[in-house]
C-alpha atoms as a PDB file:
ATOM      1  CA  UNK A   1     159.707 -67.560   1.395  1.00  0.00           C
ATOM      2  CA  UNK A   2     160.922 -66.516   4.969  1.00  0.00           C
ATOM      3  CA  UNK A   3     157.148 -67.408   5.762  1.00  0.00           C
ATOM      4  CA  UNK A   4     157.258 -70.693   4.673  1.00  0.00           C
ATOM      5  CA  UNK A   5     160.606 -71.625   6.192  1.00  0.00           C
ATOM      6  CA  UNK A   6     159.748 -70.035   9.635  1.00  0.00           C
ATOM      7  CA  UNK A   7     156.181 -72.168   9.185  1.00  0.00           C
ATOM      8  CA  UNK A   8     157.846 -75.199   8.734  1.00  0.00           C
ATOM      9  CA  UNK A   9     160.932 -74.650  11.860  1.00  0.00           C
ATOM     10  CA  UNK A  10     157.758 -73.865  13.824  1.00  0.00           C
ATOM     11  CA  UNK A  11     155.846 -76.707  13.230  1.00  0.00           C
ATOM     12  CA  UNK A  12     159.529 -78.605  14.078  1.00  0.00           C
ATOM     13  CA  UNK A  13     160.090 -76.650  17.818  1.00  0.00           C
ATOM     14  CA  UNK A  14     156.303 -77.660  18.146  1.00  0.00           C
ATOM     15  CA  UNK A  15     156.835 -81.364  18.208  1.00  0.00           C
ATOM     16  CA  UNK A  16     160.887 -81.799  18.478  1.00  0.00           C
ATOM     17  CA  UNK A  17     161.605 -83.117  14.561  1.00  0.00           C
ATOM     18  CA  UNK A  18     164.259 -82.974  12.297  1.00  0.00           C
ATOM     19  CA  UNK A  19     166.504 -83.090  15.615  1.00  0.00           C
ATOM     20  CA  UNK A  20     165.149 -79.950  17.267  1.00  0.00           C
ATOM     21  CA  UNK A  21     164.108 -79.579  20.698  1.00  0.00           C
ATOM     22  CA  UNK A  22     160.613 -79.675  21.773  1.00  0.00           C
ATOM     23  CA  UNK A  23     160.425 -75.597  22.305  1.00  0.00           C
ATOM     24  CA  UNK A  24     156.571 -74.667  22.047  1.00  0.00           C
ATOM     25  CA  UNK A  25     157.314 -71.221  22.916  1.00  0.00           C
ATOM     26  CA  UNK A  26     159.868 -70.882  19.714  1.00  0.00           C
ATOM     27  CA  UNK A  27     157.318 -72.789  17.719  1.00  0.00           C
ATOM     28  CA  UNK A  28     154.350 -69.951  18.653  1.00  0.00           C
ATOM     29  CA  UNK A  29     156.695 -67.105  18.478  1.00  0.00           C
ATOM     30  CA  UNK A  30     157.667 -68.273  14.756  1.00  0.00           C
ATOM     31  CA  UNK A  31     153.921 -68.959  14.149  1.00  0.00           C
ATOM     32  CA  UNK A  32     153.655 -64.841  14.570  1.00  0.00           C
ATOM     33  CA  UNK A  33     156.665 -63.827  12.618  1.00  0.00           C
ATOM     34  CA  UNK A  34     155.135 -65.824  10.295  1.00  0.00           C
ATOM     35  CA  UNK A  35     151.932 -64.506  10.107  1.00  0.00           C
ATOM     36  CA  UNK A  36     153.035 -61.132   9.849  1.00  0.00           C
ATOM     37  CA  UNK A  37     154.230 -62.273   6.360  1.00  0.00           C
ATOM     38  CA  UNK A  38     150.613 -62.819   5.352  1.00  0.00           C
ATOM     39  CA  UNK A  39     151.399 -67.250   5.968  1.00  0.00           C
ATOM     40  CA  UNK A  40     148.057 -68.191   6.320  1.00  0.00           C
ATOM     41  CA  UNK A  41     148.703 -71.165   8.191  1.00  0.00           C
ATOM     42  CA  UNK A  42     150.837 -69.707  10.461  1.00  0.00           C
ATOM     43  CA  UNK A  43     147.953 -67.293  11.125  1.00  0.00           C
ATOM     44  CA  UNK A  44     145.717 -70.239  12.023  1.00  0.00           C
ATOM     45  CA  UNK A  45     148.286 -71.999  13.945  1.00  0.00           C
ATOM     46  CA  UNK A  46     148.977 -68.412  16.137  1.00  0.00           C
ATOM     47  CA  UNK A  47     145.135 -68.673  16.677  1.00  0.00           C
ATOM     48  CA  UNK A  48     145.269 -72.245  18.350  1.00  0.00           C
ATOM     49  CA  UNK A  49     148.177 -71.447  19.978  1.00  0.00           C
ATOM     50  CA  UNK A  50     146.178 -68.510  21.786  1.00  0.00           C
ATOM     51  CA  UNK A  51     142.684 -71.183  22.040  1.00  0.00           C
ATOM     52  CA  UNK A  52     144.458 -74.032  23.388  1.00  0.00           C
ATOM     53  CA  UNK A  53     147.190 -72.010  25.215  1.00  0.00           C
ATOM     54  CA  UNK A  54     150.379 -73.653  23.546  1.00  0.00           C
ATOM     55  CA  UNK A  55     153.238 -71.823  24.187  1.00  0.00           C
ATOM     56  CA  UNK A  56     151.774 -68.955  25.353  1.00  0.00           C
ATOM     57  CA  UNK A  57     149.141 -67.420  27.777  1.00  0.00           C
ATOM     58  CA  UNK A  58     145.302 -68.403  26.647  1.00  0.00           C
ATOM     59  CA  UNK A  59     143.448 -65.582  25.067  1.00  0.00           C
ATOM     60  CA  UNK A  60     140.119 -66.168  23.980  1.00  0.00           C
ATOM     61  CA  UNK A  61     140.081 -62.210  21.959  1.00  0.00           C
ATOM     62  CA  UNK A  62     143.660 -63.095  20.225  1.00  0.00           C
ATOM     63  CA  UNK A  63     142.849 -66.284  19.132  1.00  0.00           C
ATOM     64  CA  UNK A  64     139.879 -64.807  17.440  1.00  0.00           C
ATOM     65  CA  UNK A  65     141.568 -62.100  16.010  1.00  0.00           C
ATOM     66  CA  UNK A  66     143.984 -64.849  14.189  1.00  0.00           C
ATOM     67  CA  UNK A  67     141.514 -67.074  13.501  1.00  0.00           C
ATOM     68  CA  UNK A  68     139.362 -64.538  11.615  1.00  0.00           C
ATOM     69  CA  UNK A  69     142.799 -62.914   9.843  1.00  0.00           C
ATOM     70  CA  UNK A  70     142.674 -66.349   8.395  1.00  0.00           C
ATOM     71  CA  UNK A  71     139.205 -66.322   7.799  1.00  0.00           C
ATOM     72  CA  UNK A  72     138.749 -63.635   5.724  1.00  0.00           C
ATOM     73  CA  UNK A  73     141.811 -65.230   3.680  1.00  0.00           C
ATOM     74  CA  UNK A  74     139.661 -67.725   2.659  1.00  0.00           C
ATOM     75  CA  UNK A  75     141.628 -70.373   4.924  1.00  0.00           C
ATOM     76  CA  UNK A  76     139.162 -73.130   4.795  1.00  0.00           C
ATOM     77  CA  UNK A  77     139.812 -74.466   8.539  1.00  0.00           C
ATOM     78  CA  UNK A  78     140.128 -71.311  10.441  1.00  0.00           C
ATOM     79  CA  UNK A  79     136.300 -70.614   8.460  1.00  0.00           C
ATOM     80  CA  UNK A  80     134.942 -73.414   9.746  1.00  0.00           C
ATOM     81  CA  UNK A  81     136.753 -72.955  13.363  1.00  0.00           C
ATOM     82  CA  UNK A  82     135.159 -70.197  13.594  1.00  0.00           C
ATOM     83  CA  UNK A  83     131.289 -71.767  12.436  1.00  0.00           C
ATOM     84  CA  UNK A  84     131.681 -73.927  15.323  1.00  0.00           C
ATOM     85  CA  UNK A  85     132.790 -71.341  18.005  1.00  0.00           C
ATOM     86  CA  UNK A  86     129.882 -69.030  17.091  1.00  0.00           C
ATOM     87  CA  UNK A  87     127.436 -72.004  16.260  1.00  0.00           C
ATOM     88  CA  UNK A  88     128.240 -73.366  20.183  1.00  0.00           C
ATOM     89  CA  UNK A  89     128.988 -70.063  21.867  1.00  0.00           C
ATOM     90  CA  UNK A  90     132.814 -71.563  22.790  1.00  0.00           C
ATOM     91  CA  UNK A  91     136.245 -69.273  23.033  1.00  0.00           C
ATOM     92  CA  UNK A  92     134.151 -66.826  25.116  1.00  0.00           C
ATOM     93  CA  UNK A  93     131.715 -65.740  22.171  1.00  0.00           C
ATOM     94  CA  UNK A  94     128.407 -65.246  22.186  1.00  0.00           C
ATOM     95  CA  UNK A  95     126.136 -67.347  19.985  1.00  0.00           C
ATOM     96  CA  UNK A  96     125.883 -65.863  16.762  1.00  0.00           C
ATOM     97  CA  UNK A  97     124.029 -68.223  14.398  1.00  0.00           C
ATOM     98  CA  UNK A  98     123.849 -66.040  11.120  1.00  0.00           C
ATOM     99  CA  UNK A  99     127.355 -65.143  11.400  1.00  0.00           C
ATOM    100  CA  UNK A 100     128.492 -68.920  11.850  1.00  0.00           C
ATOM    101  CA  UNK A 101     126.134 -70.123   9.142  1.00  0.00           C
ATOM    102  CA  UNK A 102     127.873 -67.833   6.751  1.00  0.00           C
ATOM    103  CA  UNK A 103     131.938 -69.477   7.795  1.00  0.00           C
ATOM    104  CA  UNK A 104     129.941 -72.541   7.555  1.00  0.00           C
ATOM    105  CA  UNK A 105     128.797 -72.262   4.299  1.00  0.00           C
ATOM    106  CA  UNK A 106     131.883 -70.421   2.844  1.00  0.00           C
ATOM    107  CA  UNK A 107     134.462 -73.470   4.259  1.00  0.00           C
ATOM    108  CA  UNK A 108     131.661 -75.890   2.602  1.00  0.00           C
ATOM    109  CA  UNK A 109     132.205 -74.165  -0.521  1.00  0.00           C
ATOM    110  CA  UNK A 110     135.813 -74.302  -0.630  1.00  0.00           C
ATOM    111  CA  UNK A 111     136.329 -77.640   1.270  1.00  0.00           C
ATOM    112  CA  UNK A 112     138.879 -80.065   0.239  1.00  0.00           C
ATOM    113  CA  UNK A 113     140.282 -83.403   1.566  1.00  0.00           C
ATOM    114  CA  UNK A 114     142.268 -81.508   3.931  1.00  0.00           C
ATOM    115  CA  UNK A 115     138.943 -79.833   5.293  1.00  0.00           C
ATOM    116  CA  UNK A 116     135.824 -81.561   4.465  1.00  0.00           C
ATOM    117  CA  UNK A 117     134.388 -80.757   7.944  1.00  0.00           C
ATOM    118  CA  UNK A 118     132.080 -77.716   7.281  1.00  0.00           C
ATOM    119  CA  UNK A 119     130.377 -79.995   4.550  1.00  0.00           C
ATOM    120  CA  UNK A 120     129.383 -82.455   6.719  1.00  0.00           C
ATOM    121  CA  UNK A 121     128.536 -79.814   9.636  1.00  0.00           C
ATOM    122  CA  UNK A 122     125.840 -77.988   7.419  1.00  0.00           C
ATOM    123  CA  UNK A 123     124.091 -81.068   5.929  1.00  0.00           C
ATOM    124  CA  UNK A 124     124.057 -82.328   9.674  1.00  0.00           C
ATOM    125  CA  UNK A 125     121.920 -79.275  10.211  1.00  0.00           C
ATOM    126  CA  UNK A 126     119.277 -81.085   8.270  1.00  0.00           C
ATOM    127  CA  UNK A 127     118.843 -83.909  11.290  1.00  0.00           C
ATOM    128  CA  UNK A 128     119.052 -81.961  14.256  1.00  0.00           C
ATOM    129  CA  UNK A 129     116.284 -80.658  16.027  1.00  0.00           C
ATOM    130  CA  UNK A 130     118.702 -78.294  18.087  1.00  0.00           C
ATOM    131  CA  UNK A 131     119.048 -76.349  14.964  1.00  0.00           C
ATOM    132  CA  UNK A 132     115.942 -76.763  12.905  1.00  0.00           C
ATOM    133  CA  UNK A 133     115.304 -73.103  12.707  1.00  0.00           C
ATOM    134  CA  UNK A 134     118.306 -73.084  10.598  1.00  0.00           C
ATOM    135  CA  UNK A 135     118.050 -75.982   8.521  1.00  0.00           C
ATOM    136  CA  UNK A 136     118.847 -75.981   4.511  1.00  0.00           C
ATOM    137  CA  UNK A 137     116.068 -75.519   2.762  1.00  0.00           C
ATOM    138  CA  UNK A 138     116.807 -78.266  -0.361  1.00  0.00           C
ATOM    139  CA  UNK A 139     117.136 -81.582   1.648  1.00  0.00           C
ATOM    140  CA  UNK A 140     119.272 -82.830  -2.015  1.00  0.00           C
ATOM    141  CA  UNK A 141     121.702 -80.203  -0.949  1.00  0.00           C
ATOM    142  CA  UNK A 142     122.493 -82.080   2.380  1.00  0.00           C
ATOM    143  CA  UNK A 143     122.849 -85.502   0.327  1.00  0.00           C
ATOM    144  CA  UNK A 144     124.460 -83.342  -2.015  1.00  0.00           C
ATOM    145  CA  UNK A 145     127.264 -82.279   0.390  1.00  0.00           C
ATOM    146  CA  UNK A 146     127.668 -85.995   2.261  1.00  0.00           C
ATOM    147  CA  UNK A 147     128.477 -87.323  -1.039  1.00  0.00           C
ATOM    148  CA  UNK A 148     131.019 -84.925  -1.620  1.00  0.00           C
ATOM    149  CA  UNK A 149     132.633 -84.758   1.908  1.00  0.00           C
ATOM    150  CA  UNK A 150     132.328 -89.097   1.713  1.00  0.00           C
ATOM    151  CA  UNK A 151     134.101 -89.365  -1.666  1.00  0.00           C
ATOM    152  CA  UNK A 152     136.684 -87.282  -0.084  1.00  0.00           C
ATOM    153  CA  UNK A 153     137.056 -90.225   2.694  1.00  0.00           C
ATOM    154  CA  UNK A 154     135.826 -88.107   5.227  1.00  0.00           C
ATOM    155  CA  UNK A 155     134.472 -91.167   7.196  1.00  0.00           C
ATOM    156  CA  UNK A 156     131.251 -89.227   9.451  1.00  0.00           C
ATOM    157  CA  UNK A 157     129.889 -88.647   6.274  1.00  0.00           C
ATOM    158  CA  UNK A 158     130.588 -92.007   5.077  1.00  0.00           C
ATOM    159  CA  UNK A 159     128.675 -93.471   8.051  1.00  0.00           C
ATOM    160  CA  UNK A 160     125.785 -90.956   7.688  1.00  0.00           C
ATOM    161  CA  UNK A 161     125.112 -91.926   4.173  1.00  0.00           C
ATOM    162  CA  UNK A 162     125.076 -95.692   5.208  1.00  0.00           C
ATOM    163  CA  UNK A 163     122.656 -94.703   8.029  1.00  0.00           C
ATOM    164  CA  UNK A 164     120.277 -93.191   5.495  1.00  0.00           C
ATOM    165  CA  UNK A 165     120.670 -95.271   2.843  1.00  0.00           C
ATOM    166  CA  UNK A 166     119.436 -98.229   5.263  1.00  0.00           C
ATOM    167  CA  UNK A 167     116.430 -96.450   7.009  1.00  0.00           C
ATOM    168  CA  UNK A 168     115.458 -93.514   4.274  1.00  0.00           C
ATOM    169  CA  UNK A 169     115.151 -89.771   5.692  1.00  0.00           C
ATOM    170  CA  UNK A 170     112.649 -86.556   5.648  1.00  0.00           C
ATOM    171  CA  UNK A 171     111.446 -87.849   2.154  1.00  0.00           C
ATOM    172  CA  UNK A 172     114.601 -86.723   0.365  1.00  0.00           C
ATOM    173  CA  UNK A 173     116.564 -90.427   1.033  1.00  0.00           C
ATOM    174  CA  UNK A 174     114.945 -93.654  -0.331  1.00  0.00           C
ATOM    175  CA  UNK A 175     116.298 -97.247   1.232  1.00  0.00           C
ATOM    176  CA  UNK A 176     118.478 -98.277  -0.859  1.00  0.00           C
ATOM    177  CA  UNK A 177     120.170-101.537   0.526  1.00  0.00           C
ATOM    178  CA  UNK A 178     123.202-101.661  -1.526  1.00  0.00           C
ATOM    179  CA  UNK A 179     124.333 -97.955  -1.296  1.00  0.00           C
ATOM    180  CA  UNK A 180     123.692 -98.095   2.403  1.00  0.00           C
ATOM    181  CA  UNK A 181     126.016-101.261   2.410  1.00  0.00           C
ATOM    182  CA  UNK A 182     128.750-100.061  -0.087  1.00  0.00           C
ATOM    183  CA  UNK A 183     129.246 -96.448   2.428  1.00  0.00           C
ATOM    184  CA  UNK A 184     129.002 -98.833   5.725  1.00  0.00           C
ATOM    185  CA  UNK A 185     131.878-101.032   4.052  1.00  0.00           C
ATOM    186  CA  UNK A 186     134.151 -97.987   2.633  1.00  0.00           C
ATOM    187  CA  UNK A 187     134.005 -96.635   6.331  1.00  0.00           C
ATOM    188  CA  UNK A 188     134.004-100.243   7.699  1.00  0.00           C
ATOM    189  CA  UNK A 189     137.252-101.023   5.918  1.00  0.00           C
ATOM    190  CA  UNK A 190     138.664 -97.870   7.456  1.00  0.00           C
ATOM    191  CA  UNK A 191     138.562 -99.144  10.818  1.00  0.00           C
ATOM    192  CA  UNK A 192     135.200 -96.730  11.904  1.00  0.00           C
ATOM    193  CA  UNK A 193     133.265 -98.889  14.263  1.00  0.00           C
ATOM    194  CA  UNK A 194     130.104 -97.884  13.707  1.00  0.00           C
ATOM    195  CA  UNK A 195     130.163 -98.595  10.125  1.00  0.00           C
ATOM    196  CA  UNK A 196     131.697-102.136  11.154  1.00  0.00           C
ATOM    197  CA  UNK A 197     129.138-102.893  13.477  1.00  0.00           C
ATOM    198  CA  UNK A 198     126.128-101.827  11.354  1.00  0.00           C
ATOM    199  CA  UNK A 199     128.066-104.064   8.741  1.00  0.00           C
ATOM    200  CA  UNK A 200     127.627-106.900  11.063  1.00  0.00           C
ATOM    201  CA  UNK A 201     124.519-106.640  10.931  1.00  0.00           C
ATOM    202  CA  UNK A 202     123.832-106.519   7.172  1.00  0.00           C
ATOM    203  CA  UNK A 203     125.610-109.968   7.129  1.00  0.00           C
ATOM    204  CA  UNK A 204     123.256-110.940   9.982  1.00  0.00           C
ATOM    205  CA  UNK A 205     120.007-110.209   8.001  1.00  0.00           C
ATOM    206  CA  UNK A 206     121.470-110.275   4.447  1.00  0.00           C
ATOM    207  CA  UNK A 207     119.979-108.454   1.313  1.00  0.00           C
ATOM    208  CA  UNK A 208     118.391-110.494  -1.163  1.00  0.00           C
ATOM    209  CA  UNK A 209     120.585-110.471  -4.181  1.00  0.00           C
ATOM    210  CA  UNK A 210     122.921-107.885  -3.105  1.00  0.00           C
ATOM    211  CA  UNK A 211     124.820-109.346   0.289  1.00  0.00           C
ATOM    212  CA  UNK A 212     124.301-112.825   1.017  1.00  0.00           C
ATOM    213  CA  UNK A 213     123.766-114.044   4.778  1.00  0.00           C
ATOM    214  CA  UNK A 214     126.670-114.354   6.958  1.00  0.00           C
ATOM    215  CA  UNK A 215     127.023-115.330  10.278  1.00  0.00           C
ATOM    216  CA  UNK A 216     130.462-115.526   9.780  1.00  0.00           C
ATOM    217  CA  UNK A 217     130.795-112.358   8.115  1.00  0.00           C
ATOM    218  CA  UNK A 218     128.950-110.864  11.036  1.00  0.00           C
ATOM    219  CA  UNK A 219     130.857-111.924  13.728  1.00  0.00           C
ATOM    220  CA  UNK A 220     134.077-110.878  11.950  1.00  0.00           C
ATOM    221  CA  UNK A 221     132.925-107.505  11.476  1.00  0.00           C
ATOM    222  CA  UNK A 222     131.416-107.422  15.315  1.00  0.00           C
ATOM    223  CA  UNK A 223     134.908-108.136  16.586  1.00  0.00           C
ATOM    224  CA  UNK A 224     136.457-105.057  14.716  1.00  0.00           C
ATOM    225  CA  UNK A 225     133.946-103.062  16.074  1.00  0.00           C
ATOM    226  CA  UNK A 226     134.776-103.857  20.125  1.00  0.00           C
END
């Protein structure tokens, strides 16, 4: 579609490929033609554009506007740009927890590998004291939602489940040494350093019939974690 090819020429201005000029100006201007043809993306790009100010002036209400014309097309990132905004009070807006709890829990519905964000962001809820008001009320639902953003590779979530998995949580998360060790490896091998240095020390302590002590093991994974 003319959508499509205008997304993809814009996305090529934006960054000088395929033997273009860097032109970020052409890029957001065929970001809006786009949009006009119902391209979602483009309609989330546009809203950047207008956050960031890429290519155009910065406008806090247009970037909204575009951002929420995505939204309510059930674009999984521009749902969970706008949790965040409202959830922090950013772009101008005021703080509007109901409304962001509803993007939030919308993108968690529809996330994908692309955008496994929002699941992570709503079981995080669970932990923080900042938001306990608005915590989930099934604490498996939070596990629930880390396991499904951490299959995905999504490597926060990844961590978070090793984290738990090692010290238990809220009565919901029992120790469990080997779960805690296979999440801090699949992050570990992924180059997170957290993972890698809480995988150090695993090897330092060792788990009786599940990881054998290491001290070589540990300082290997220390040194990918610096």
């Amino acid at each position: 579609t003319d959508g499509d090819a205008q997304f993809l020429l814009a996305n090529c201005y934006g960054v000088g490929g395929l033997g273009l000029p860097l032109d970020r100006e052409r890029a957001f201007s065929l970001y809006i033609h786009a949009s006009k043809q119902n391209h979602i993306e483009s309609t989330y790009r546009a809203g950047v554009c207008y956050e960031i100010g890429i290519g155009t002036r910065k406008d806090y209400g247009r970037a909204m506007s575009f951002y929420r014309k995505a939204a309510t097309q059930s674009h999984v990132a521009s749902m969970y740009k706008l949790a965040i905004i409202l959830m922090r009070g950013y772009c101008g807006q005021t703080i509007n927890m109901k409304e962001a709890l509803t993007w939030l829990q919308r993108a968690a519905a529809l996330a994908n590998t692309q955008n496994p964000h929002a699941m992570y962001a709503l079981a995080m809820l669970q932990f923080s004291e900042e938001f306990a008001e608005h915590r989930i009320a099934d604490g498996s639902y939070a596990l629930e939602l880390l396991h499904t953003s951490a299959h995905m590779e999504y490597l926060p979530s990844q961590v978070k489940l090793g984290e738990l998995y090692e010290m238990g949580s809220h009565g919901f998360v029992q120790v469990d040494d080997a779960l805690s060790i296979y999440w801090y490896t699949r992050a570990a091998e992924q180059g997170n350093a957290d993972a890698a240095l809480a995988l150090s020390s695993w090897y330092l302590t060792g788990s009786a019939g599940i990881l054998p002590q290491s001290n070589r093991e540990a300082y290997l994974w220390a040194r990918r974690a610096a």
